Structures are given as structure tokens and as C-alpha cells.
mmCIF file with all atom_site columns, C-alpha atoms and ligand atoms in Angstrom:
data_model
loop_
_atom_site.group_PDB
_atom_site.id
_atom_site.type_symbol
_atom_site.label_atom_id
_atom_site.label_alt_id
_atom_site.label_comp_id
_atom_site.label_asym_id
_atom_site.label_entity_id
_atom_site.label_seq_id
_atom_site.pdbx_PDB_ins_code
_atom_site.Cartn_x
_atom_site.Cartn_y
_atom_site.Cartn_z
_atom_site.occupancy
_atom_site.B_iso_or_equiv
_atom_site.pdbx_formal_charge
_atom_site.auth_seq_id
_atom_site.auth_comp_id
_atom_site.auth_asym_id
_atom_site.auth_atom_id
_atom_site.pdbx_PDB_model_num
ATOM   1   C CA  . MET A 1 1   ? 113.206 69.133  66.788 1.00 0.00 ? 4   MET A CA  1
ATOM   2   C CA  . ASN A 1 2   ? 109.478 69.744  66.284 1.00 0.00 ? 5   ASN A CA  1
ATOM   3   C CA  . LEU A 1 3   ? 107.938 72.016  68.906 1.00 0.00 ? 6   LEU A CA  1
ATOM   4   C CA  . MET A 1 4   ? 104.461 73.358  69.440 1.00 0.00 ? 7   MET A CA  1
ATOM   5   C CA  . PHE A 1 5   ? 103.147 76.245  71.508 1.00 0.00 ? 8   PHE A CA  1
ATOM   6   C CA  . LEU A 1 6   ? 99.657  76.128  72.977 1.00 0.00 ? 9   LEU A CA  1
ATOM   7   C CA  . GLY A 1 7   ? 97.992  78.845  75.003 1.00 0.00 ? 10  GLY A CA  1
ATOM   8   C CA  . ALA A 1 8   ? 95.240  81.436  75.039 1.00 0.00 ? 11  ALA A CA  1
ATOM   9   C CA  . PRO A 1 9   ? 95.483  84.441  72.707 1.00 0.00 ? 12  PRO A CA  1
ATOM   10  C CA  . GLY A 1 10  ? 97.986  86.805  74.300 1.00 0.00 ? 13  GLY A CA  1
ATOM   11  C CA  . ALA A 1 11  ? 99.573  84.124  76.483 1.00 0.00 ? 14  ALA A CA  1
ATOM   12  C CA  . GLY A 1 12  ? 102.927 84.882  74.867 1.00 0.00 ? 15  GLY A CA  1
ATOM   13  C CA  . LYS A 1 13  ? 103.176 82.103  72.262 1.00 0.00 ? 16  LYS A CA  1
ATOM   14  C CA  . GLY A 1 14  ? 104.475 84.425  69.548 1.00 0.00 ? 17  GLY A CA  1
ATOM   15  C CA  . THR A 1 15  ? 106.937 86.152  71.883 1.00 0.00 ? 18  THR A CA  1
ATOM   16  C CA  . GLN A 1 16  ? 108.408 82.883  73.158 1.00 0.00 ? 19  GLN A CA  1
ATOM   17  C CA  . ALA A 1 17  ? 108.349 81.293  69.692 1.00 0.00 ? 20  ALA A CA  1
ATOM   18  C CA  . GLU A 1 18  ? 110.539 84.156  68.371 1.00 0.00 ? 21  GLU A CA  1
ATOM   19  C CA  . VAL A 1 19  ? 113.198 83.675  71.061 1.00 0.00 ? 22  VAL A CA  1
ATOM   20  C CA  . ILE A 1 20  ? 113.136 79.879  70.871 1.00 0.00 ? 23  ILE A CA  1
ATOM   21  C CA  . SER A 1 21  ? 113.370 80.058  67.073 1.00 0.00 ? 24  SER A CA  1
ATOM   22  C CA  . ASP A 1 22  ? 116.538 82.203  67.307 1.00 0.00 ? 25  ASP A CA  1
ATOM   23  C CA  . HIS A 1 23  ? 118.020 80.000  70.033 1.00 0.00 ? 26  HIS A CA  1
ATOM   24  C CA  . TYR A 1 24  ? 117.582 76.637  68.274 1.00 0.00 ? 27  TYR A CA  1
ATOM   25  C CA  . ARG A 1 25  ? 117.751 78.008  64.711 1.00 0.00 ? 28  ARG A CA  1
ATOM   26  C CA  . ILE A 1 26  ? 114.486 76.493  63.604 1.00 0.00 ? 29  ILE A CA  1
ATOM   27  C CA  . PRO A 1 27  ? 111.709 78.497  61.927 1.00 0.00 ? 30  PRO A CA  1
ATOM   28  C CA  . SER A 1 28  ? 108.640 79.560  63.834 1.00 0.00 ? 31  SER A CA  1
ATOM   29  C CA  . ILE A 1 29  ? 105.455 79.003  61.870 1.00 0.00 ? 32  ILE A CA  1
ATOM   30  C CA  . SER A 1 30  ? 102.384 80.933  62.884 1.00 0.00 ? 33  SER A CA  1
ATOM   31  C CA  . THR A 1 31  ? 99.148  80.273  61.018 1.00 0.00 ? 34  THR A CA  1
ATOM   32  C CA  . GLY A 1 32  ? 97.934  83.658  62.339 1.00 0.00 ? 35  GLY A CA  1
ATOM   33  C CA  . VAL A 1 33  ? 100.884 85.365  60.601 1.00 0.00 ? 36  VAL A CA  1
ATOM   34  C CA  . LEU A 1 34  ? 100.320 83.347  57.385 1.00 0.00 ? 37  LEU A CA  1
ATOM   35  C CA  . LEU A 1 35  ? 96.642  84.333  57.401 1.00 0.00 ? 38  LEU A CA  1
ATOM   36  C CA  . ARG A 1 36  ? 97.358  88.015  58.107 1.00 0.00 ? 39  ARG A CA  1
ATOM   37  C CA  . GLU A 1 37  ? 99.911  88.038  55.252 1.00 0.00 ? 40  GLU A CA  1
ATOM   38  C CA  . ALA A 1 38  ? 97.346  86.501  52.886 1.00 0.00 ? 41  ALA A CA  1
ATOM   39  C CA  . LYS A 1 39  ? 94.797  89.094  54.031 1.00 0.00 ? 42  LYS A CA  1
ATOM   40  C CA  . GLU A 1 40  ? 97.257  91.979  53.461 1.00 0.00 ? 43  GLU A CA  1
ATOM   41  C CA  . ARG A 1 41  ? 98.105  90.653  49.995 1.00 0.00 ? 44  ARG A CA  1
ATOM   42  C CA  . GLY A 1 42  ? 94.387  90.498  49.258 1.00 0.00 ? 45  GLY A CA  1
ATOM   43  C CA  . THR A 1 43  ? 94.480  86.886  48.036 1.00 0.00 ? 46  THR A CA  1
ATOM   44  C CA  . GLU A 1 44  ? 91.182  85.033  47.710 1.00 0.00 ? 47  GLU A CA  1
ATOM   45  C CA  . LEU A 1 45  ? 91.952  82.839  50.731 1.00 0.00 ? 48  LEU A CA  1
ATOM   46  C CA  . GLY A 1 46  ? 93.080  85.877  52.722 1.00 0.00 ? 49  GLY A CA  1
ATOM   47  C CA  . LEU A 1 47  ? 89.852  87.729  52.019 1.00 0.00 ? 50  LEU A CA  1
ATOM   48  C CA  . ARG A 1 48  ? 87.770  84.676  52.938 1.00 0.00 ? 51  ARG A CA  1
ATOM   49  C CA  . ALA A 1 49  ? 89.708  84.377  56.215 1.00 0.00 ? 52  ALA A CA  1
ATOM   50  C CA  . LYS A 1 50  ? 89.291  88.067  57.118 1.00 0.00 ? 53  LYS A CA  1
ATOM   51  C CA  . THR A 1 51  ? 85.666  87.892  58.286 1.00 0.00 ? 54  THR A CA  1
ATOM   52  C CA  . TYR A 1 52  ? 86.362  84.997  60.646 1.00 0.00 ? 55  TYR A CA  1
ATOM   53  C CA  . MET A 1 53  ? 89.507  86.572  62.050 1.00 0.00 ? 56  MET A CA  1
ATOM   54  C CA  . GLU A 1 54  ? 87.909  89.926  62.726 1.00 0.00 ? 57  GLU A CA  1
ATOM   55  C CA  . ALA A 1 55  ? 85.072  88.187  64.595 1.00 0.00 ? 58  ALA A CA  1
ATOM   56  C CA  . GLY A 1 56  ? 87.542  86.208  66.712 1.00 0.00 ? 59  GLY A CA  1
ATOM   57  C CA  . GLN A 1 57  ? 86.366  82.908  65.197 1.00 0.00 ? 60  GLN A CA  1
ATOM   58  C CA  . LEU A 1 58  ? 88.477  80.111  63.763 1.00 0.00 ? 61  LEU A CA  1
ATOM   59  C CA  . VAL A 1 59  ? 89.112  80.175  60.034 1.00 0.00 ? 62  VAL A CA  1
ATOM   60  C CA  . PRO A 1 60  ? 87.801  77.010  58.287 1.00 0.00 ? 63  PRO A CA  1
ATOM   61  C CA  . ASP A 1 61  ? 90.259  74.136  57.969 1.00 0.00 ? 64  ASP A CA  1
ATOM   62  C CA  . GLU A 1 62  ? 90.120  74.105  54.164 1.00 0.00 ? 65  GLU A CA  1
ATOM   63  C CA  . ILE A 1 63  ? 91.844  77.529  54.223 1.00 0.00 ? 66  ILE A CA  1
ATOM   64  C CA  . VAL A 1 64  ? 94.303  77.008  57.103 1.00 0.00 ? 67  VAL A CA  1
ATOM   65  C CA  . VAL A 1 65  ? 95.416  73.423  56.532 1.00 0.00 ? 68  VAL A CA  1
ATOM   66  C CA  . GLY A 1 66  ? 96.566  74.010  52.941 1.00 0.00 ? 69  GLY A CA  1
ATOM   67  C CA  . MET A 1 67  ? 98.572  77.072  53.986 1.00 0.00 ? 70  MET A CA  1
ATOM   68  C CA  . LEU A 1 68  ? 100.228 75.137  56.796 1.00 0.00 ? 71  LEU A CA  1
ATOM   69  C CA  . LYS A 1 69  ? 101.078 72.136  54.597 1.00 0.00 ? 72  LYS A CA  1
ATOM   70  C CA  . GLU A 1 70  ? 102.678 74.384  51.994 1.00 0.00 ? 73  GLU A CA  1
ATOM   71  C CA  . ARG A 1 71  ? 104.765 76.192  54.635 1.00 0.00 ? 74  ARG A CA  1
ATOM   72  C CA  . LEU A 1 72  ? 105.914 72.919  56.257 1.00 0.00 ? 75  LEU A CA  1
ATOM   73  C CA  . SER A 1 73  ? 107.146 71.622  52.906 1.00 0.00 ? 76  SER A CA  1
ATOM   74  C CA  . ALA A 1 74  ? 109.664 74.507  52.601 1.00 0.00 ? 77  ALA A CA  1
ATOM   75  C CA  . PRO A 1 75  ? 113.332 73.463  52.896 1.00 0.00 ? 78  PRO A CA  1
ATOM   76  C CA  . ASP A 1 76  ? 113.936 75.495  56.083 1.00 0.00 ? 79  ASP A CA  1
ATOM   77  C CA  . CYS A 1 77  ? 111.602 73.152  57.986 1.00 0.00 ? 80  CYS A CA  1
ATOM   78  C CA  . ALA A 1 78  ? 113.743 70.080  57.252 1.00 0.00 ? 81  ALA A CA  1
ATOM   79  C CA  . ASN A 1 79  ? 115.525 70.144  60.637 1.00 0.00 ? 82  ASN A CA  1
ATOM   80  C CA  . GLY A 1 80  ? 112.498 71.034  62.694 1.00 0.00 ? 83  GLY A CA  1
ATOM   81  C CA  . PHE A 1 81  ? 110.133 73.907  63.349 1.00 0.00 ? 84  PHE A CA  1
ATOM   82  C CA  . ILE A 1 82  ? 107.959 75.563  65.938 1.00 0.00 ? 85  ILE A CA  1
ATOM   83  C CA  . LEU A 1 83  ? 104.199 75.626  65.487 1.00 0.00 ? 86  LEU A CA  1
ATOM   84  C CA  . ASP A 1 84  ? 102.526 78.706  66.949 1.00 0.00 ? 87  ASP A CA  1
ATOM   85  C CA  . GLY A 1 85  ? 98.748  78.792  66.608 1.00 0.00 ? 88  GLY A CA  1
ATOM   86  C CA  . PHE A 1 86  ? 98.315  75.454  64.844 1.00 0.00 ? 89  PHE A CA  1
ATOM   87  C CA  . PRO A 1 87  ? 96.611  73.155  65.738 1.00 0.00 ? 90  PRO A CA  1
ATOM   88  C CA  . ARG A 1 88  ? 93.666  75.040  67.241 1.00 0.00 ? 91  ARG A CA  1
ATOM   89  C CA  . THR A 1 89  ? 91.334  72.026  67.408 1.00 0.00 ? 92  THR A CA  1
ATOM   90  C CA  . VAL A 1 90  ? 91.613  68.265  67.908 1.00 0.00 ? 93  VAL A CA  1
ATOM   91  C CA  . PRO A 1 91  ? 90.734  67.608  64.214 1.00 0.00 ? 94  PRO A CA  1
ATOM   92  C CA  . GLN A 1 92  ? 93.640  69.911  63.222 1.00 0.00 ? 95  GLN A CA  1
ATOM   93  C CA  . ALA A 1 93  ? 95.976  67.914  65.493 1.00 0.00 ? 96  ALA A CA  1
ATOM   94  C CA  . GLU A 1 94  ? 94.750  64.759  63.763 1.00 0.00 ? 97  GLU A CA  1
ATOM   95  C CA  . VAL A 1 95  ? 95.714  66.333  60.421 1.00 0.00 ? 98  VAL A CA  1
ATOM   96  C CA  . LEU A 1 96  ? 99.315  66.576  61.697 1.00 0.00 ? 99  LEU A CA  1
ATOM   97  C CA  . ASP A 1 97  ? 99.190  62.927  62.797 1.00 0.00 ? 100 ASP A CA  1
ATOM   98  C CA  . LYS A 1 98  ? 97.914  61.893  59.356 1.00 0.00 ? 101 LYS A CA  1
ATOM   99  C CA  . MET A 1 99  ? 100.738 63.874  57.716 1.00 0.00 ? 102 MET A CA  1
ATOM   100 C CA  . GLY A 1 100 ? 103.199 61.859  59.823 1.00 0.00 ? 103 GLY A CA  1
ATOM   101 C CA  . VAL A 1 101 ? 104.318 65.021  61.634 1.00 0.00 ? 104 VAL A CA  1
ATOM   102 C CA  . SER A 1 102 ? 105.039 64.200  65.266 1.00 0.00 ? 105 SER A CA  1
ATOM   103 C CA  . MET A 1 103 ? 105.951 66.587  68.046 1.00 0.00 ? 106 MET A CA  1
ATOM   104 C CA  . ASP A 1 104 ? 108.950 66.308  70.360 1.00 0.00 ? 107 ASP A CA  1
ATOM   105 C CA  . LEU A 1 105 ? 107.442 68.716  72.884 1.00 0.00 ? 108 LEU A CA  1
ATOM   106 C CA  . VAL A 1 106 ? 104.183 70.636  73.239 1.00 0.00 ? 109 VAL A CA  1
ATOM   107 C CA  . ILE A 1 107 ? 104.522 73.696  75.465 1.00 0.00 ? 110 ILE A CA  1
ATOM   108 C CA  . SER A 1 108 ? 101.352 75.149  76.904 1.00 0.00 ? 111 SER A CA  1
ATOM   109 C CA  . ILE A 1 109 ? 101.771 78.687  78.249 1.00 0.00 ? 112 ILE A CA  1
ATOM   110 C CA  . GLU A 1 110 ? 99.313  79.101  81.106 1.00 0.00 ? 113 GLU A CA  1
ATOM   111 C CA  . VAL A 1 111 ? 97.825  82.548  81.758 1.00 0.00 ? 114 VAL A CA  1
ATOM   112 C CA  . ARG A 1 112 ? 94.579  83.376  83.589 1.00 0.00 ? 115 ARG A CA  1
ATOM   113 C CA  . ASP A 1 113 ? 91.792  85.028  81.531 1.00 0.00 ? 116 ASP A CA  1
ATOM   114 C CA  . GLU A 1 114 ? 91.889  88.185  83.704 1.00 0.00 ? 117 GLU A CA  1
ATOM   115 C CA  . ALA A 1 115 ? 95.578  88.658  82.915 1.00 0.00 ? 118 ALA A CA  1
ATOM   116 C CA  . ILE A 1 116 ? 94.917  88.018  79.192 1.00 0.00 ? 119 ILE A CA  1
ATOM   117 C CA  . VAL A 1 117 ? 92.377  90.834  78.999 1.00 0.00 ? 120 VAL A CA  1
ATOM   118 C CA  . GLU A 1 118 ? 94.854  93.244  80.628 1.00 0.00 ? 121 GLU A CA  1
ATOM   119 C CA  . ARG A 1 119 ? 97.646  92.167  78.293 1.00 0.00 ? 122 ARG A CA  1
ATOM   120 C CA  . MET A 1 120 ? 95.664  92.586  75.099 1.00 0.00 ? 123 MET A CA  1
ATOM   121 C CA  . SER A 1 121 ? 95.426  96.311  75.561 1.00 0.00 ? 124 SER A CA  1
ATOM   122 C CA  . GLY A 1 122 ? 98.823  97.709  74.697 1.00 0.00 ? 125 GLY A CA  1
ATOM   123 C CA  . ARG A 1 123 ? 99.766  94.928  72.313 1.00 0.00 ? 126 ARG A CA  1
ATOM   124 C CA  . SER A 1 124 ? 101.170 95.725  68.864 1.00 0.00 ? 127 SER A CA  1
ATOM   125 C CA  . LEU A 1 125 ? 102.686 93.839  65.983 1.00 0.00 ? 128 LEU A CA  1
ATOM   126 C CA  . CYS A 1 126 ? 105.246 94.652  63.285 1.00 0.00 ? 129 CYS A CA  1
ATOM   127 C CA  . ALA A 1 127 ? 103.468 95.009  59.950 1.00 0.00 ? 130 ALA A CA  1
ATOM   128 C CA  . SER A 1 128 ? 106.582 93.693  58.125 1.00 0.00 ? 131 SER A CA  1
ATOM   129 C CA  . CYS A 1 129 ? 108.047 90.798  60.152 1.00 0.00 ? 132 CYS A CA  1
ATOM   130 C CA  . GLY A 1 130 ? 105.246 89.962  62.607 1.00 0.00 ? 133 GLY A CA  1
ATOM   131 C CA  . ALA A 1 131 ? 107.355 90.526  65.765 1.00 0.00 ? 134 ALA A CA  1
ATOM   132 C CA  . SER A 1 132 ? 105.192 91.315  68.789 1.00 0.00 ? 135 SER A CA  1
ATOM   133 C CA  . TYR A 1 133 ? 105.450 94.156  71.301 1.00 0.00 ? 136 TYR A CA  1
ATOM   134 C CA  . HIS A 1 134 ? 103.629 95.502  74.342 1.00 0.00 ? 137 HIS A CA  1
ATOM   135 C CA  . THR A 1 135 ? 103.705 99.038  75.703 1.00 0.00 ? 138 THR A CA  1
ATOM   136 C CA  . LYS A 1 136 ? 104.195 97.773  79.262 1.00 0.00 ? 139 LYS A CA  1
ATOM   137 C CA  . PHE A 1 137 ? 105.699 94.270  79.080 1.00 0.00 ? 140 PHE A CA  1
ATOM   138 C CA  . LYS A 1 138 ? 107.842 94.436  75.933 1.00 0.00 ? 141 LYS A CA  1
ATOM   139 C CA  . PRO A 1 139 ? 108.198 97.977  74.543 1.00 0.00 ? 142 PRO A CA  1
ATOM   140 C CA  . SER A 1 140 ? 110.166 98.598  71.339 1.00 0.00 ? 143 SER A CA  1
ATOM   141 C CA  . ALA A 1 141 ? 113.273 100.833 71.703 1.00 0.00 ? 144 ALA A CA  1
ATOM   142 C CA  . LYS A 1 142 ? 111.658 103.492 69.467 1.00 0.00 ? 145 LYS A CA  1
ATOM   143 C CA  . PRO A 1 143 ? 107.853 103.867 69.807 1.00 0.00 ? 146 PRO A CA  1
ATOM   144 C CA  . GLY A 1 144 ? 105.971 102.516 66.800 1.00 0.00 ? 147 GLY A CA  1
ATOM   145 C CA  . VAL A 1 145 ? 109.098 101.029 65.167 1.00 0.00 ? 148 VAL A CA  1
ATOM   146 C CA  . CYS A 1 146 ? 110.142 97.351  65.126 1.00 0.00 ? 149 CYS A CA  1
ATOM   147 C CA  . ASP A 1 147 ? 113.493 96.611  66.855 1.00 0.00 ? 150 ASP A CA  1
ATOM   148 C CA  . ARG A 1 148 ? 114.120 93.655  64.551 1.00 0.00 ? 151 ARG A CA  1
ATOM   149 C CA  . CYS A 1 149 ? 113.471 95.086  61.087 1.00 0.00 ? 152 CYS A CA  1
ATOM   150 C CA  . GLY A 1 150 ? 112.496 98.761  61.429 1.00 0.00 ? 153 GLY A CA  1
ATOM   151 C CA  . GLY A 1 151 ? 108.930 98.015  60.247 1.00 0.00 ? 154 GLY A CA  1
ATOM   152 C CA  . GLU A 1 152 ? 105.864 99.908  61.402 1.00 0.00 ? 155 GLU A CA  1
ATOM   153 C CA  . LEU A 1 153 ? 104.073 98.637  64.543 1.00 0.00 ? 156 LEU A CA  1
ATOM   154 C CA  . LYS A 1 154 ? 100.300 98.247  64.304 1.00 0.00 ? 157 LYS A CA  1
ATOM   155 C CA  . VAL A 1 155 ? 97.512  97.160  66.655 1.00 0.00 ? 158 VAL A CA  1
ATOM   156 C CA  . ARG A 1 156 ? 95.770  94.000  65.439 1.00 0.00 ? 159 ARG A CA  1
ATOM   157 C CA  . ALA A 1 157 ? 92.150  94.388  64.335 1.00 0.00 ? 160 ALA A CA  1
ATOM   158 C CA  . ASP A 1 158 ? 91.214  91.383  66.506 1.00 0.00 ? 161 ASP A CA  1
ATOM   159 C CA  . ASP A 1 159 ? 92.772  92.752  69.715 1.00 0.00 ? 162 ASP A CA  1
ATOM   160 C CA  . LYS A 1 160 ? 89.668  94.879  70.419 1.00 0.00 ? 163 LYS A CA  1
ATOM   161 C CA  . PRO A 1 161 ? 88.184  93.930  73.844 1.00 0.00 ? 164 PRO A CA  1
ATOM   162 C CA  . GLU A 1 162 ? 84.929  92.455  72.446 1.00 0.00 ? 165 GLU A CA  1
ATOM   163 C CA  . VAL A 1 163 ? 86.835  90.308  69.935 1.00 0.00 ? 166 VAL A CA  1
ATOM   164 C CA  . VAL A 1 164 ? 89.330  89.206  72.610 1.00 0.00 ? 167 VAL A CA  1
ATOM   165 C CA  . GLN A 1 165 ? 86.392  87.785  74.573 1.00 0.00 ? 168 GLN A CA  1
ATOM   166 C CA  . SER A 1 166 ? 85.274  85.639  71.603 1.00 0.00 ? 169 SER A CA  1
ATOM   167 C CA  . ARG A 1 167 ? 88.841  84.477  71.044 1.00 0.00 ? 170 ARG A CA  1
ATOM   168 C CA  . LEU A 1 168 ? 89.072  83.410  74.695 1.00 0.00 ? 171 LEU A CA  1
ATOM   169 C CA  . THR A 1 169 ? 85.799  81.486  74.438 1.00 0.00 ? 172 THR A CA  1
ATOM   170 C CA  . VAL A 1 170 ? 87.015  79.758  71.274 1.00 0.00 ? 173 VAL A CA  1
ATOM   171 C CA  . TYR A 1 171 ? 90.275  78.921  73.062 1.00 0.00 ? 174 TYR A CA  1
ATOM   172 C CA  . HIS A 1 172 ? 88.576  77.274  76.042 1.00 0.00 ? 175 HIS A CA  1
ATOM   173 C CA  . GLU A 1 173 ? 86.010  75.397  73.976 1.00 0.00 ? 176 GLU A CA  1
ATOM   174 C CA  . GLN A 1 174 ? 88.037  74.269  70.984 1.00 0.00 ? 177 GLN A CA  1
ATOM   175 C CA  . THR A 1 175 ? 91.772  74.596  71.667 1.00 0.00 ? 178 THR A CA  1
ATOM   176 C CA  . GLU A 1 176 ? 92.205  73.740  75.337 1.00 0.00 ? 179 GLU A CA  1
ATOM   177 C CA  . PRO A 1 177 ? 91.147  70.073  74.788 1.00 0.00 ? 180 PRO A CA  1
ATOM   178 C CA  . LEU A 1 178 ? 94.455  69.745  72.919 1.00 0.00 ? 181 LEU A CA  1
ATOM   179 C CA  . LYS A 1 179 ? 96.224  69.732  76.278 1.00 0.00 ? 182 LYS A CA  1
ATOM   180 C CA  . ASP A 1 180 ? 94.580  66.380  77.044 1.00 0.00 ? 183 ASP A CA  1
ATOM   181 C CA  . PHE A 1 181 ? 95.337  65.143  73.534 1.00 0.00 ? 184 PHE A CA  1
ATOM   182 C CA  . TYR A 1 182 ? 99.094  65.768  73.938 1.00 0.00 ? 185 TYR A CA  1
ATOM   183 C CA  . GLU A 1 183 ? 99.173  64.818  77.631 1.00 0.00 ? 186 GLU A CA  1
ATOM   184 C CA  . LYS A 1 184 ? 97.987  61.353  76.581 1.00 0.00 ? 187 LYS A CA  1
ATOM   185 C CA  . LYS A 1 185 ? 100.880 61.189  74.107 1.00 0.00 ? 188 LYS A CA  1
ATOM   186 C CA  . GLY A 1 186 ? 103.280 62.137  76.933 1.00 0.00 ? 189 GLY A CA  1
ATOM   187 C CA  . LYS A 1 187 ? 104.365 65.311  75.139 1.00 0.00 ? 190 LYS A CA  1
ATOM   188 C CA  . LEU A 1 188 ? 102.808 68.089  77.200 1.00 0.00 ? 191 LEU A CA  1
ATOM   189 C CA  . PHE A 1 189 ? 104.826 70.605  79.223 1.00 0.00 ? 192 PHE A CA  1
ATOM   190 C CA  . LEU A 1 190 ? 102.951 73.320  81.143 1.00 0.00 ? 193 LEU A CA  1
ATOM   191 C CA  . VAL A 1 191 ? 104.675 76.593  81.927 1.00 0.00 ? 194 VAL A CA  1
ATOM   192 C CA  . ASN A 1 192 ? 103.363 79.475  84.004 1.00 0.00 ? 195 ASN A CA  1
ATOM   193 C CA  . GLY A 1 193 ? 103.130 82.373  81.542 1.00 0.00 ? 196 GLY A CA  1
ATOM   194 C CA  . GLU A 1 194 ? 102.629 85.140  84.075 1.00 0.00 ? 197 GLU A CA  1
ATOM   195 C CA  . GLY A 1 195 ? 106.247 85.745  85.088 1.00 0.00 ? 198 GLY A CA  1
ATOM   196 C CA  . ALA A 1 196 ? 109.014 87.747  83.400 1.00 0.00 ? 199 ALA A CA  1
ATOM   197 C CA  . ILE A 1 197 ? 109.515 86.922  79.711 1.00 0.00 ? 200 ILE A CA  1
ATOM   198 C CA  . GLU A 1 198 ? 113.148 85.760  80.314 1.00 0.00 ? 201 GLU A CA  1
ATOM   199 C CA  . ASP A 1 199 ? 112.136 83.463  83.193 1.00 0.00 ? 202 ASP A CA  1
ATOM   200 C CA  . ILE A 1 200 ? 109.489 81.808  81.027 1.00 0.00 ? 203 ILE A CA  1
ATOM   201 C CA  . THR A 1 201 ? 112.046 81.376  78.221 1.00 0.00 ? 204 THR A CA  1
ATOM   202 C CA  . ALA A 1 202 ? 114.476 79.786  80.715 1.00 0.00 ? 205 ALA A CA  1
ATOM   203 C CA  . ALA A 1 203 ? 111.850 77.270  81.882 1.00 0.00 ? 206 ALA A CA  1
ATOM   204 C CA  . ILE A 1 204 ? 111.000 76.419  78.260 1.00 0.00 ? 207 ILE A CA  1
ATOM   205 C CA  . THR A 1 205 ? 114.615 75.956  77.120 1.00 0.00 ? 208 THR A CA  1
ATOM   206 C CA  . GLU A 1 206 ? 115.280 73.726  80.141 1.00 0.00 ? 209 GLU A CA  1
ATOM   207 C CA  . ALA A 1 207 ? 112.342 71.496  79.160 1.00 0.00 ? 210 ALA A CA  1
ATOM   208 C CA  . ILE A 1 208 ? 113.458 71.405  75.499 1.00 0.00 ? 211 ILE A CA  1
ATOM   209 C CA  . ASP A 1 209 ? 117.060 70.547  76.424 1.00 0.00 ? 212 ASP A CA  1
ATOM   210 C CA  . LYS A 1 210 ? 115.821 67.699  78.606 1.00 0.00 ? 213 LYS A CA  1
ATOM   211 C CA  . VAL A 1 211 ? 113.874 66.260  75.655 1.00 0.00 ? 214 VAL A CA  1
ATOM   212 C CA  . LYS A 1 212 ? 116.829 66.794  73.280 1.00 0.00 ? 215 LYS A CA  1
ATOM   213 C CA  . GLY A 1 213 ? 119.059 64.854  75.709 1.00 0.00 ? 216 GLY A CA  1
HETATM 214 P P1  . LIG B 2 .   ? 96.758  84.210  66.083 1.00 0.00 ? 328 LIG B P1  1
HETATM 215 O O1  . LIG B 2 .   ? 97.699  85.173  65.449 1.00 0.00 ? 328 LIG B O1  1
HETATM 216 O O2  . LIG B 2 .   ? 97.387  82.843  66.273 1.00 0.00 ? 328 LIG B O2  1
HETATM 217 O O3  . LIG B 2 .   ? 96.154  84.737  67.352 1.00 0.00 ? 328 LIG B O3  1
HETATM 218 O O4  . LIG B 2 .   ? 95.545  83.981  65.063 1.00 0.00 ? 328 LIG B O4  1
HETATM 219 C C1  . LIG B 2 .   ? 94.712  85.046  64.707 1.00 0.00 ? 328 LIG B C1  1
HETATM 220 C C2  . LIG B 2 .   ? 93.427  84.529  64.095 1.00 0.00 ? 328 LIG B C2  1
HETATM 221 O O5  . LIG B 2 .   ? 93.740  83.765  62.919 1.00 0.00 ? 328 LIG B O5  1
HETATM 222 C C3  . LIG B 2 .   ? 92.626  83.579  64.968 1.00 0.00 ? 328 LIG B C3  1
HETATM 223 O O6  . LIG B 2 .   ? 91.780  84.259  65.872 1.00 0.00 ? 328 LIG B O6  1
HETATM 224 C C4  . LIG B 2 .   ? 91.844  82.796  63.912 1.00 0.00 ? 328 LIG B C4  1
HETATM 225 O O7  . LIG B 2 .   ? 90.790  83.563  63.385 1.00 0.00 ? 328 LIG B O7  1
HETATM 226 C C5  . LIG B 2 .   ? 92.879  82.642  62.810 1.00 0.00 ? 328 LIG B C5  1
HETATM 227 N N1  . LIG B 2 .   ? 93.699  81.417  62.968 1.00 0.00 ? 328 LIG B N1  1
HETATM 228 C C6  . LIG B 2 .   ? 95.022  81.322  63.261 1.00 0.00 ? 328 LIG B C6  1
HETATM 229 N N2  . LIG B 2 .   ? 95.425  80.059  63.330 1.00 0.00 ? 328 LIG B N2  1
HETATM 230 C C7  . LIG B 2 .   ? 94.334  79.298  63.070 1.00 0.00 ? 328 LIG B C7  1
HETATM 231 C C8  . LIG B 2 .   ? 94.089  77.898  62.990 1.00 0.00 ? 328 LIG B C8  1
HETATM 232 N N3  . LIG B 2 .   ? 95.065  76.995  63.212 1.00 0.00 ? 328 LIG B N3  1
HETATM 233 N N4  . LIG B 2 .   ? 92.818  77.484  62.703 1.00 0.00 ? 328 LIG B N4  1
HETATM 234 C C9  . LIG B 2 .   ? 91.830  78.355  62.475 1.00 0.00 ? 328 LIG B C9  1
HETATM 235 N N5  . LIG B 2 .   ? 91.985  79.700  62.538 1.00 0.00 ? 328 LIG B N5  1
HETATM 236 C C10 . LIG B 2 .   ? 93.219  80.173  62.835 1.00 0.00 ? 328 LIG B C10 1
#
């Protein structure tokens, strides 16, 4: 079962990918998480990626694609996986096609830009496991501490309002055309991302179960 989440930054891709990953026991692969890990470790690729990420721009394919390929070759991906944040452009989607990786379902989480801007303030992320939280919509049990692993919660450097605006522009210009790309392949499922987290999960699992048969 190969799944993909599309959606604007802050639409809830990471949040839904976590739940869906637990439910179907397939790993969730986020290129954003892989890049932030590389940045934290101070690797050469991580440091090259940093400038782009902090400006809300896409990191060049020669950095991202290699990281993704390596992750997909790990044994835990053998029975399927969830892609969160890759592809971000049509050429990246074509890389997957060339690798022979096909998708069973592409889920686009639809949220209006106005709601995105509101959501981005109050968002935090576990520095250890990458789980996402929100002060209003998904608070952790203990402030500043991850429910999953006890790690420290931090605000992302690229969640600042001015960077969020660039990320939204990049999304509309470069990522949104992917909806057409996967619609033409008959793989696209749109879900309204502005309801309660559990209701969105329910709509997504229903669509996945239909595809699974
Ligand atoms: P995310 O955690 O998915 O919001 O990604 C955070 C940042 O990492 C993005 O704003 C980009 O700078 C970079 N990034 C993540 N995934 C990709 C990708 N597939 N292609 C290029 N840049 C990416």
C-alpha cells in the first residue's frame, strides 16, 4: 500500500500521516523530517538545505531525491509507505515514476490559505521524533513535552509568518499542479482538511479501505 499526502504547509499532512502510519503499520516518510534531521546533524547536505528551508523555498532535487531514494530502499518500506512532503513538483513526481514507484492513493488535504496562516501560529514539533502539535488544535498532555516519546517540543524556524507566506506561494505555484498529475492517473482523493482531526482521519481511512478492497 503506497500512499501520498498532498496539501499546503500546515494542512495537516504530518498529523494525518502519523495516524495512518500507526493504523496500517506502514512507515511515514517525510522529506521535511529527513532534511531537518540532516540539518541538526550538521551534515554537508543538511547545511546546504538549511538556507532554502529557512527562506521557505524548495531544496534542490539533487539533495532531496538522493535522501528519499535511500530511505525508500530501507527494509521497512517493503510492504508500503506513506509519502509526506514528496513530491513537491511535477519533475519530482516523474522521478517516482522512473523509479517504478506507483501510488495506490494520493490524498490531498484541502485547507484555505486564511486558515493555514491561523494554524501556523501555535504549531510545534518534537525535536526527537518529529511528531506535530498545536496549542489550540492538538495540544500535548504536558506543555512543551512530546506525548509519544517525551522529547522537547520546538517551533520550526520556517513557521514564522513571513516564511509561511513564501511556502504558500511555492505550494500554489509548484506543488498544486500535482493534483492534476494524479487526477489524470485516477489516483487523487480530495479531503476537506478544516474539520476535526478524527473526522478527517475517518474520511481518509474510508477512502484507503475502498482502494484496498
Ligand atoms: P515540510 O516539513 O514538508 O513542510 O518541509 C519543510 C521544508 O523542507 C520545505 O519548505 C522545503 O524547504 C524542504 N522540503 C521538504 N520536502 C521537500 C521536497 N520534496 N523538495 C524540496 N524541498 C523540500
